[in-house]
CSV table of C-alpha atoms in Angstrom, one decimal:
chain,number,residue,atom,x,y,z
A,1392,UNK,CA,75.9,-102.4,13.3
A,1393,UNK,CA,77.7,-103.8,10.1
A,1394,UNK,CA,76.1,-104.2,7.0
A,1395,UNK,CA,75.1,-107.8,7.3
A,1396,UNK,CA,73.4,-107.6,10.4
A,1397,UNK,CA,70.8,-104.6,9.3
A,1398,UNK,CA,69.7,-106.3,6.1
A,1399,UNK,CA,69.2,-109.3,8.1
A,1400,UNK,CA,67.0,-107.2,10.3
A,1401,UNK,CA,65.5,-105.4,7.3
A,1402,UNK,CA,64.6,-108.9,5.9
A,1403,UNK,CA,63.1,-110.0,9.7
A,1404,UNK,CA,60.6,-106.8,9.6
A,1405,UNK,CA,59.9,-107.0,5.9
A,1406,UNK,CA,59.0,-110.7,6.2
A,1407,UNK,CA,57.6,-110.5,9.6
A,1408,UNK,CA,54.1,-111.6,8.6
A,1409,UNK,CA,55.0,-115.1,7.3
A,1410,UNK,CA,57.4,-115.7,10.9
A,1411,UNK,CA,54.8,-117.5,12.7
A,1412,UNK,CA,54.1,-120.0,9.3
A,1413,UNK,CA,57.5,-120.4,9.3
A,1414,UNK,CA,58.4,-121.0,12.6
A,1415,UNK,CA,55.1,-123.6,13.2
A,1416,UNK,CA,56.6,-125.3,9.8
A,1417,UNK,CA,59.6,-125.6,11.6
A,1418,UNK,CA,58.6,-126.6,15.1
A,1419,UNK,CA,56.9,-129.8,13.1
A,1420,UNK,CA,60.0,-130.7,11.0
A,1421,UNK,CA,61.6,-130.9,14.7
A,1422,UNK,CA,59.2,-133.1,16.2
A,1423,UNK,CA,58.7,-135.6,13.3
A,1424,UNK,CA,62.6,-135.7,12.6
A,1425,UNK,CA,62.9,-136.5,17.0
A,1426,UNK,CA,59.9,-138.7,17.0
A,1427,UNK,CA,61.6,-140.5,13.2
A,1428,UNK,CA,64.8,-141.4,15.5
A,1429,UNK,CA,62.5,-142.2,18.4
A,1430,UNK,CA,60.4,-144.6,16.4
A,1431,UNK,CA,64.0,-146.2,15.2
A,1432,UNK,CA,65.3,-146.3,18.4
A,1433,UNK,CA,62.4,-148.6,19.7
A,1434,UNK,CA,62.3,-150.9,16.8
A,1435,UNK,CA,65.7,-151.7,17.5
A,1436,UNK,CA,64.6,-152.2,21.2
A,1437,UNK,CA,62.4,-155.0,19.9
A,1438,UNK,CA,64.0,-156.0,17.0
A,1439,UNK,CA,65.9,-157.9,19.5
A,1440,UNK,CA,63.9,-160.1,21.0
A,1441,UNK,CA,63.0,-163.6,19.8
A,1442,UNK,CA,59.3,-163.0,21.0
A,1443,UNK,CA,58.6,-159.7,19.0
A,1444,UNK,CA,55.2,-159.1,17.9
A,1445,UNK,CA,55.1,-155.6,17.3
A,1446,UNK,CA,55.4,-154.7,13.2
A,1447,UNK,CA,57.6,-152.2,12.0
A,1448,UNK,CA,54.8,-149.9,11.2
A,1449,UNK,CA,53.8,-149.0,14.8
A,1450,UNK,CA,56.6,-147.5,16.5
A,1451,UNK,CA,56.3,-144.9,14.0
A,1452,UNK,CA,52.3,-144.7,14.5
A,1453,UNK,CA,53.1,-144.3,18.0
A,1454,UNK,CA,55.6,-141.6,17.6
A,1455,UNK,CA,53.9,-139.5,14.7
A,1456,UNK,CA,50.7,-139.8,16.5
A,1457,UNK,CA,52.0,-137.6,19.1
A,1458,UNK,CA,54.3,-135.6,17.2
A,1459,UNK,CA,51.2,-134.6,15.1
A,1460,UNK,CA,48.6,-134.2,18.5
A,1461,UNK,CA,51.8,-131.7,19.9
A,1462,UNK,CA,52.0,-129.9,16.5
A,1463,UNK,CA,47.9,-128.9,15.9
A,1464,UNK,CA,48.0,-128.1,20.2
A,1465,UNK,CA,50.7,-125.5,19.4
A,1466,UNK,CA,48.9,-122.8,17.9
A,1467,UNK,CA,45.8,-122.5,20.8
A,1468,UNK,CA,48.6,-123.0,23.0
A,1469,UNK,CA,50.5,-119.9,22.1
A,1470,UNK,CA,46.8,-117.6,21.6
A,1471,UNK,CA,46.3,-118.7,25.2
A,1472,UNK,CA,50.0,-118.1,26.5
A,1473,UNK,CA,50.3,-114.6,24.5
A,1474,UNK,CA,46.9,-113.6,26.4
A,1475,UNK,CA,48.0,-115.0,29.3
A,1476,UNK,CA,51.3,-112.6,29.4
A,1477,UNK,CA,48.7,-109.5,28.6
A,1478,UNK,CA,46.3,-110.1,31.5
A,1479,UNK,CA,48.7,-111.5,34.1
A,1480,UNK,CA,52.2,-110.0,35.0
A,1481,UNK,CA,55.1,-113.1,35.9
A,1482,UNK,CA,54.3,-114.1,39.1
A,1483,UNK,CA,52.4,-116.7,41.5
A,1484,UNK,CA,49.4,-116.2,39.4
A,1485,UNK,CA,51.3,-116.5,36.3
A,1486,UNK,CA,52.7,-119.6,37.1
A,1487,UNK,CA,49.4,-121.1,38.3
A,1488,UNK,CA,48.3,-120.8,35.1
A,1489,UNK,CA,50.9,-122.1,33.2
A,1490,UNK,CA,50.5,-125.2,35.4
A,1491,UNK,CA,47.0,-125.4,34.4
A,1492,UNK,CA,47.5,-125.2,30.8
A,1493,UNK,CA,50.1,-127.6,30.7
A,1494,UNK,CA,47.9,-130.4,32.9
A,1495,UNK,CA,45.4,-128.9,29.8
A,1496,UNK,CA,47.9,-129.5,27.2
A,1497,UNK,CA,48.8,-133.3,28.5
A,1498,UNK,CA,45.0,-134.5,28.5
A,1499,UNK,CA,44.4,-133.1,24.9
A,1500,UNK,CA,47.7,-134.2,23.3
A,1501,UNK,CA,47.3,-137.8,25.4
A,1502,UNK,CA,43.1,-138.1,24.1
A,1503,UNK,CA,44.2,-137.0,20.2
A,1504,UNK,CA,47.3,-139.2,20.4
A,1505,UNK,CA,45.0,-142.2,21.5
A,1506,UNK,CA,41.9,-141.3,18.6
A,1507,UNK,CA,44.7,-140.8,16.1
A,1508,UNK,CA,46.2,-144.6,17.2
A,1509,UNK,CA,42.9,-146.4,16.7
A,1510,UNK,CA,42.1,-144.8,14.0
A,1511,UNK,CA,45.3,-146.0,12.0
A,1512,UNK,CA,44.6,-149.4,13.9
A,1513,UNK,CA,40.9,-149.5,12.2
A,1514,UNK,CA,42.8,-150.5,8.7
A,1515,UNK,CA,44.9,-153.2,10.2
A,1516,UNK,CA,44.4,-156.3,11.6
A,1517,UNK,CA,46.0,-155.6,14.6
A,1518,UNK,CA,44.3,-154.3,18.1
A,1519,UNK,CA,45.6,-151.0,19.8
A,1520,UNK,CA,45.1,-151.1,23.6
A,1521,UNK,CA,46.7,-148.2,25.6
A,1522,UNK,CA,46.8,-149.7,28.6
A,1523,UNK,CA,45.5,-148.7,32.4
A,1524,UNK,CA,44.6,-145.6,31.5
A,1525,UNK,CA,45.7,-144.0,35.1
A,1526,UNK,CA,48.9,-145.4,34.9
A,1527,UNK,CA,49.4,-144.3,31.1
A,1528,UNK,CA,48.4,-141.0,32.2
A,1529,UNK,CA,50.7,-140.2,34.7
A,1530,UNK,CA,53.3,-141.6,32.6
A,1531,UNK,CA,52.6,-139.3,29.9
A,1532,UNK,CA,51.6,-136.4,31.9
A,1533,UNK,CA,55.3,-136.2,33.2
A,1534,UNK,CA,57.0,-136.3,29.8
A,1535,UNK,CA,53.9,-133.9,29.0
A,1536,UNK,CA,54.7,-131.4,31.8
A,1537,UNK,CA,58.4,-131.5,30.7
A,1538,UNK,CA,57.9,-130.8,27.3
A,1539,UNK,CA,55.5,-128.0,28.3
A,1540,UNK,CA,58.5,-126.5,30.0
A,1541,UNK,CA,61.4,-126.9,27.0
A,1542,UNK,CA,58.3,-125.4,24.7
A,1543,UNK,CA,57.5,-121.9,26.4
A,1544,UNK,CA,61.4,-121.9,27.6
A,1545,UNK,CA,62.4,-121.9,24.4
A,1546,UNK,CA,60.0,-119.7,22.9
A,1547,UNK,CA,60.1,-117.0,25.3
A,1548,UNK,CA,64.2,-117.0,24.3
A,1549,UNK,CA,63.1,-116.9,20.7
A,1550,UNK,CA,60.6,-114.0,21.5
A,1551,UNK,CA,63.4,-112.1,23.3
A,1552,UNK,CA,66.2,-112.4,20.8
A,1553,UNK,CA,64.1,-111.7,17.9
A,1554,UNK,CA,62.8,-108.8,19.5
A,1555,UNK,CA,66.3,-107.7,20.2
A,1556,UNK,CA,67.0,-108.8,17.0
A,1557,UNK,CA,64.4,-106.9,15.3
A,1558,UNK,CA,64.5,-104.0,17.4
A,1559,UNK,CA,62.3,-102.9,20.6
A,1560,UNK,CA,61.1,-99.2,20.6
A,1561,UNK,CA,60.7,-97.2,24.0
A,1562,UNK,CA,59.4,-93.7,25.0
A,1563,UNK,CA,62.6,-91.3,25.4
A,1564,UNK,CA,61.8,-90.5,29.4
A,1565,UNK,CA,61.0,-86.8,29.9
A,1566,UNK,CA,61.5,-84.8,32.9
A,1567,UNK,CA,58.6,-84.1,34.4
A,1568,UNK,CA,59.4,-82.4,37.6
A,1569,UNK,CA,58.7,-79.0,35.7
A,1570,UNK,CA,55.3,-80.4,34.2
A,1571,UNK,CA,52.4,-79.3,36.0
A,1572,UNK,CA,49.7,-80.4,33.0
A,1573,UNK,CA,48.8,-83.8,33.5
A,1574,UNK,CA,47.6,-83.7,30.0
A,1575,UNK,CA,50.9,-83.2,28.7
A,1576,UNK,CA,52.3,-85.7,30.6
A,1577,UNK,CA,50.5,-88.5,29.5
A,1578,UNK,CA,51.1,-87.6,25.9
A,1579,UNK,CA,53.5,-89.9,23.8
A,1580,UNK,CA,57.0,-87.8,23.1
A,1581,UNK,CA,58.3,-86.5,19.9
A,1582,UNK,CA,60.7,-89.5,19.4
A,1583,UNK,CA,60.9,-93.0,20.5
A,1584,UNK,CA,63.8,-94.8,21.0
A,1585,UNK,CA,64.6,-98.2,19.2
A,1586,UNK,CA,67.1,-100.4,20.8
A,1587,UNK,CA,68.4,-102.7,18.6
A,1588,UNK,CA,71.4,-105.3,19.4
A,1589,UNK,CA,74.3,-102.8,20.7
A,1590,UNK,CA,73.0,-99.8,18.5
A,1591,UNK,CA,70.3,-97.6,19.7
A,1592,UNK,CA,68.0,-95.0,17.4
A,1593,UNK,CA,65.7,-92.9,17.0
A,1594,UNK,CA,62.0,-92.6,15.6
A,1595,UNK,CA,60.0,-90.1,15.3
A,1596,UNK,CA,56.6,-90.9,16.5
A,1597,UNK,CA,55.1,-89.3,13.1
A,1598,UNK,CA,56.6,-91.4,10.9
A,1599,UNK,CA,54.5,-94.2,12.6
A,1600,UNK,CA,51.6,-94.6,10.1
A,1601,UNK,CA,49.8,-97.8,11.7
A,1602,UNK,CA,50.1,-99.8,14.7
A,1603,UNK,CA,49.1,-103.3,15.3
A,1604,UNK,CA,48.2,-105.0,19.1
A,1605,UNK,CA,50.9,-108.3,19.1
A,1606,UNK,CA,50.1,-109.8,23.1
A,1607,UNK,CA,52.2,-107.5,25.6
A,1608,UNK,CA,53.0,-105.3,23.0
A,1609,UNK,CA,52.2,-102.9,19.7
A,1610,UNK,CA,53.9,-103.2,16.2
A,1611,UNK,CA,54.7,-99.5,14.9
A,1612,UNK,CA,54.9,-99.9,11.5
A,1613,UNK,CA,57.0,-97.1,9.8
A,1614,UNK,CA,58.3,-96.7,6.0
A,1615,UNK,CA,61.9,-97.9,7.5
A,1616,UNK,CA,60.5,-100.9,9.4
A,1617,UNK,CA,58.3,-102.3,12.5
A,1618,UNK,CA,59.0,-102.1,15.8
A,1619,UNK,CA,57.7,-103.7,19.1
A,1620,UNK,CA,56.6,-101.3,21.7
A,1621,UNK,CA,56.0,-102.7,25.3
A,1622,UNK,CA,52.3,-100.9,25.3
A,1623,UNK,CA,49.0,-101.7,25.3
A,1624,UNK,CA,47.0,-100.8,22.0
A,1625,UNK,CA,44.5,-98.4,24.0
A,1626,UNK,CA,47.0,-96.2,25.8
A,1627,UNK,CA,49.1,-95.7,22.8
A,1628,UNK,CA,45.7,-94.4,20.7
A,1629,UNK,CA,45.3,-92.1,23.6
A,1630,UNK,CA,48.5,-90.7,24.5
A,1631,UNK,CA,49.1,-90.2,20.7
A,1632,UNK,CA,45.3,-89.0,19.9
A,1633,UNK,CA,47.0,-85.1,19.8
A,1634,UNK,CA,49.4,-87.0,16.7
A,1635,UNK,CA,46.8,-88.6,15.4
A,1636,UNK,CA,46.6,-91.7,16.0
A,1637,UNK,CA,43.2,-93.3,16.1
A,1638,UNK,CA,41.9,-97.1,17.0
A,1639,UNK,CA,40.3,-98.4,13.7
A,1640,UNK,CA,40.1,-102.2,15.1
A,1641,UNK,CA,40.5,-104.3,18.1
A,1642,UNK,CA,43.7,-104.7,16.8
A,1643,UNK,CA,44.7,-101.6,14.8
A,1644,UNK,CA,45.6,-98.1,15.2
A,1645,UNK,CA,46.3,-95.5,12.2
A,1646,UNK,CA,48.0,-92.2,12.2
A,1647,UNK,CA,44.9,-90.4,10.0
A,1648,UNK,CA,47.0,-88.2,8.2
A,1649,UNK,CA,48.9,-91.7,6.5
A,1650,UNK,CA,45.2,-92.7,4.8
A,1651,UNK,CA,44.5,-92.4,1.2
A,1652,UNK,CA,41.1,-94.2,1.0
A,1653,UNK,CA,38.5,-95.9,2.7
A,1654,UNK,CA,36.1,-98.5,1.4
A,1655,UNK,CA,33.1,-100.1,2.9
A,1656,UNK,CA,31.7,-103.8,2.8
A,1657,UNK,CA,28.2,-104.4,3.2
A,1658,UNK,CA,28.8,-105.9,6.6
A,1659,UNK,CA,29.7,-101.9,7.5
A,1660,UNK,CA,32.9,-103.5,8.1
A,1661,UNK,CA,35.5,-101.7,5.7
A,1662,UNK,CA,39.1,-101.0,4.6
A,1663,UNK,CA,41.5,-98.3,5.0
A,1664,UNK,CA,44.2,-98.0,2.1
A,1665,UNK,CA,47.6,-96.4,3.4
A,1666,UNK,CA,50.2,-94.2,1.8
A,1667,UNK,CA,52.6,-97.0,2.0
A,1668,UNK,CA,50.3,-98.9,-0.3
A,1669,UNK,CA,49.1,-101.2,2.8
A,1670,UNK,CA,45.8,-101.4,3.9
A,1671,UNK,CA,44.4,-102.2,7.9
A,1672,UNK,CA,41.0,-103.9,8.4
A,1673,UNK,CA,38.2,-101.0,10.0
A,1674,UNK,CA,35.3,-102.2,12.3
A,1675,UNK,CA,32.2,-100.5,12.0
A,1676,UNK,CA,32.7,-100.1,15.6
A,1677,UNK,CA,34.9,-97.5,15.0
A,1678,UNK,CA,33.7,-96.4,12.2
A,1679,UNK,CA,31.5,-93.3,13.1
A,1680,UNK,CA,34.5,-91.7,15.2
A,1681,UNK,CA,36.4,-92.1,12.4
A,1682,UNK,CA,33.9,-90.4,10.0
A,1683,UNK,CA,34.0,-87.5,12.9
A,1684,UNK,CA,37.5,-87.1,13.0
A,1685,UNK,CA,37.4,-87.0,9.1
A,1686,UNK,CA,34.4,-84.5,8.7
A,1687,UNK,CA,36.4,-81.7,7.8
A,1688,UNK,CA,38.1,-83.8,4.5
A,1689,UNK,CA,35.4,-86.0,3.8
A,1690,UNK,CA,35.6,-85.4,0.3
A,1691,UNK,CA,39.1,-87.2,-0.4
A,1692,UNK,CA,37.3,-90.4,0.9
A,1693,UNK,CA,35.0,-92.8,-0.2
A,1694,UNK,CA,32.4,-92.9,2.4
């Protein structure tokens, strides 16, 4: 990998937390600057005619209406699709649901598109009527469905080239035909291996110092980078527990010998302070098996 490609990597993982802001910001641009040229496009379509009523004002209320109903649906959208690829492997099933959300998707972008129109309407003196609301439907719905599909098309591409991009970690396989304790089987490896574009490396699992639940997979953060791992949250505390690694959240996992501090709220909810200088959020769920598997050093934190 030449030079330009790993510190365009580095800057991916180092920025990773403001991706989705960035990418939401840019999935808006898109559909105002499509829905700008759509809105033009149609005023010249009536600009035409000798009998044209409609103002110039309202092609674009039309389009921006549903560019902004498509933009604020994006975000449960993707919550529901990344859970969606956790519970349910592709499939019949998978694509069942995908067919529900998007008839979901085209009756909540076509109601906010319509409240959004009248309410613009409400400080003109001009009247908003959508039409037979069947037949408007099912015209919608079809562009609707469509658009569904060119969405999670594209942003499954995204997903998979910026994990590539980023780089994907995966246990090293062992031989196992000489193992006979299942117990040792089951534990995570000394070193996982990170493919990333046509280079492959390795990581050794204690470098890992927290790991973070991210739909289908984990983010092992290390003092080099983060990684995606195609694992679920709970197996990788438990495999690694002998390394370890212990659940501190629904979402986060620490490697115990990486914490510095540990501060409480008055919720019983509290903080855990890193040796990387980050911190990861503790439930008081897991806090008493966290005070256990600290007893013996209790006096280095703050309990």
């Amino acid at each position: 990998m030449n030079n330009w490609d790993e510190k365009w990597s580095q800057f991916l993982r180092d920025s990773e937390s403001k991706h989705k802001y960035a990418a939401f910001v840019l999935l808006t641009a898109y559909l105002f600057i499509n829905n700008s040229i759509n809105a033009a496009s149609s005023w010249t379509e009536f600009s035409r005619s000798d009998n044209n009523s409609v103002a110039l004002w309202e092609p674009y209320v039309w389009e921006y209406s549903s560019a902004l109903s498509t933009a604020l649906l994006v975000i449960p959208l993707i919550i529901a699709i990344r859970i969606l690829d956790q519970k349910v492997k592709v499939g019949a099933t998978w694509l069942g649901w995908h067919f529900a959300f998007a008839s979901l998707f085209s009756v909540a972008h076509v109601s906010l598109m319509v409240a959004f129109r009248k309410l613009v309407y409400l400080f003109s003196e001009r009247n908003y009527d959508f039409g037979i609301w069947l037949n408007e439907f099912i015209y919608e719905y079809r562009k609707d469905v469509w658009g569904y599909i060119t969405l999670i098309t594209f942003y499954y591409i995204a997903r998979f080239g910026y994990q590539r991009l980023i780089g994907e970690a995966s246990p090293i396989a062992r031989d196992t035909s000489q193992i006979t304790n299942e117990n040792v089987a089951s534990t995570l490896p000394d070193y996982l291996l990170v493919k990333k574009l046509n280079k492959e490396f390795l990581v050794q699992v204690t470098d890992i110092q927290r790991v973070e639940a991210s739909g289908n997979y984990i983010n092992l953060h290390t003092h080099v980078g983060v990684y995606p791992l195609r694992y679920t949250l709970g197996r990788f505390c438990e495999e690694g527990a002998h390394r370890g690694f212990m659940r501190v959240h629904r979402s986060h996992a620490v490697r115990i010998p990486a914490i510095v501090s540990i501060s409480y709220e008055e919720t019983g909810d509290g903080t855990i302070m890193l040796n990387n200088g980050q911190s990861v959020a503790l439930s008081r769920r897991y806090k008493d098996d966290l005070k256990q598997a600290l007893a013996p050093n209790q006096c280095k934190f703050h309990f």
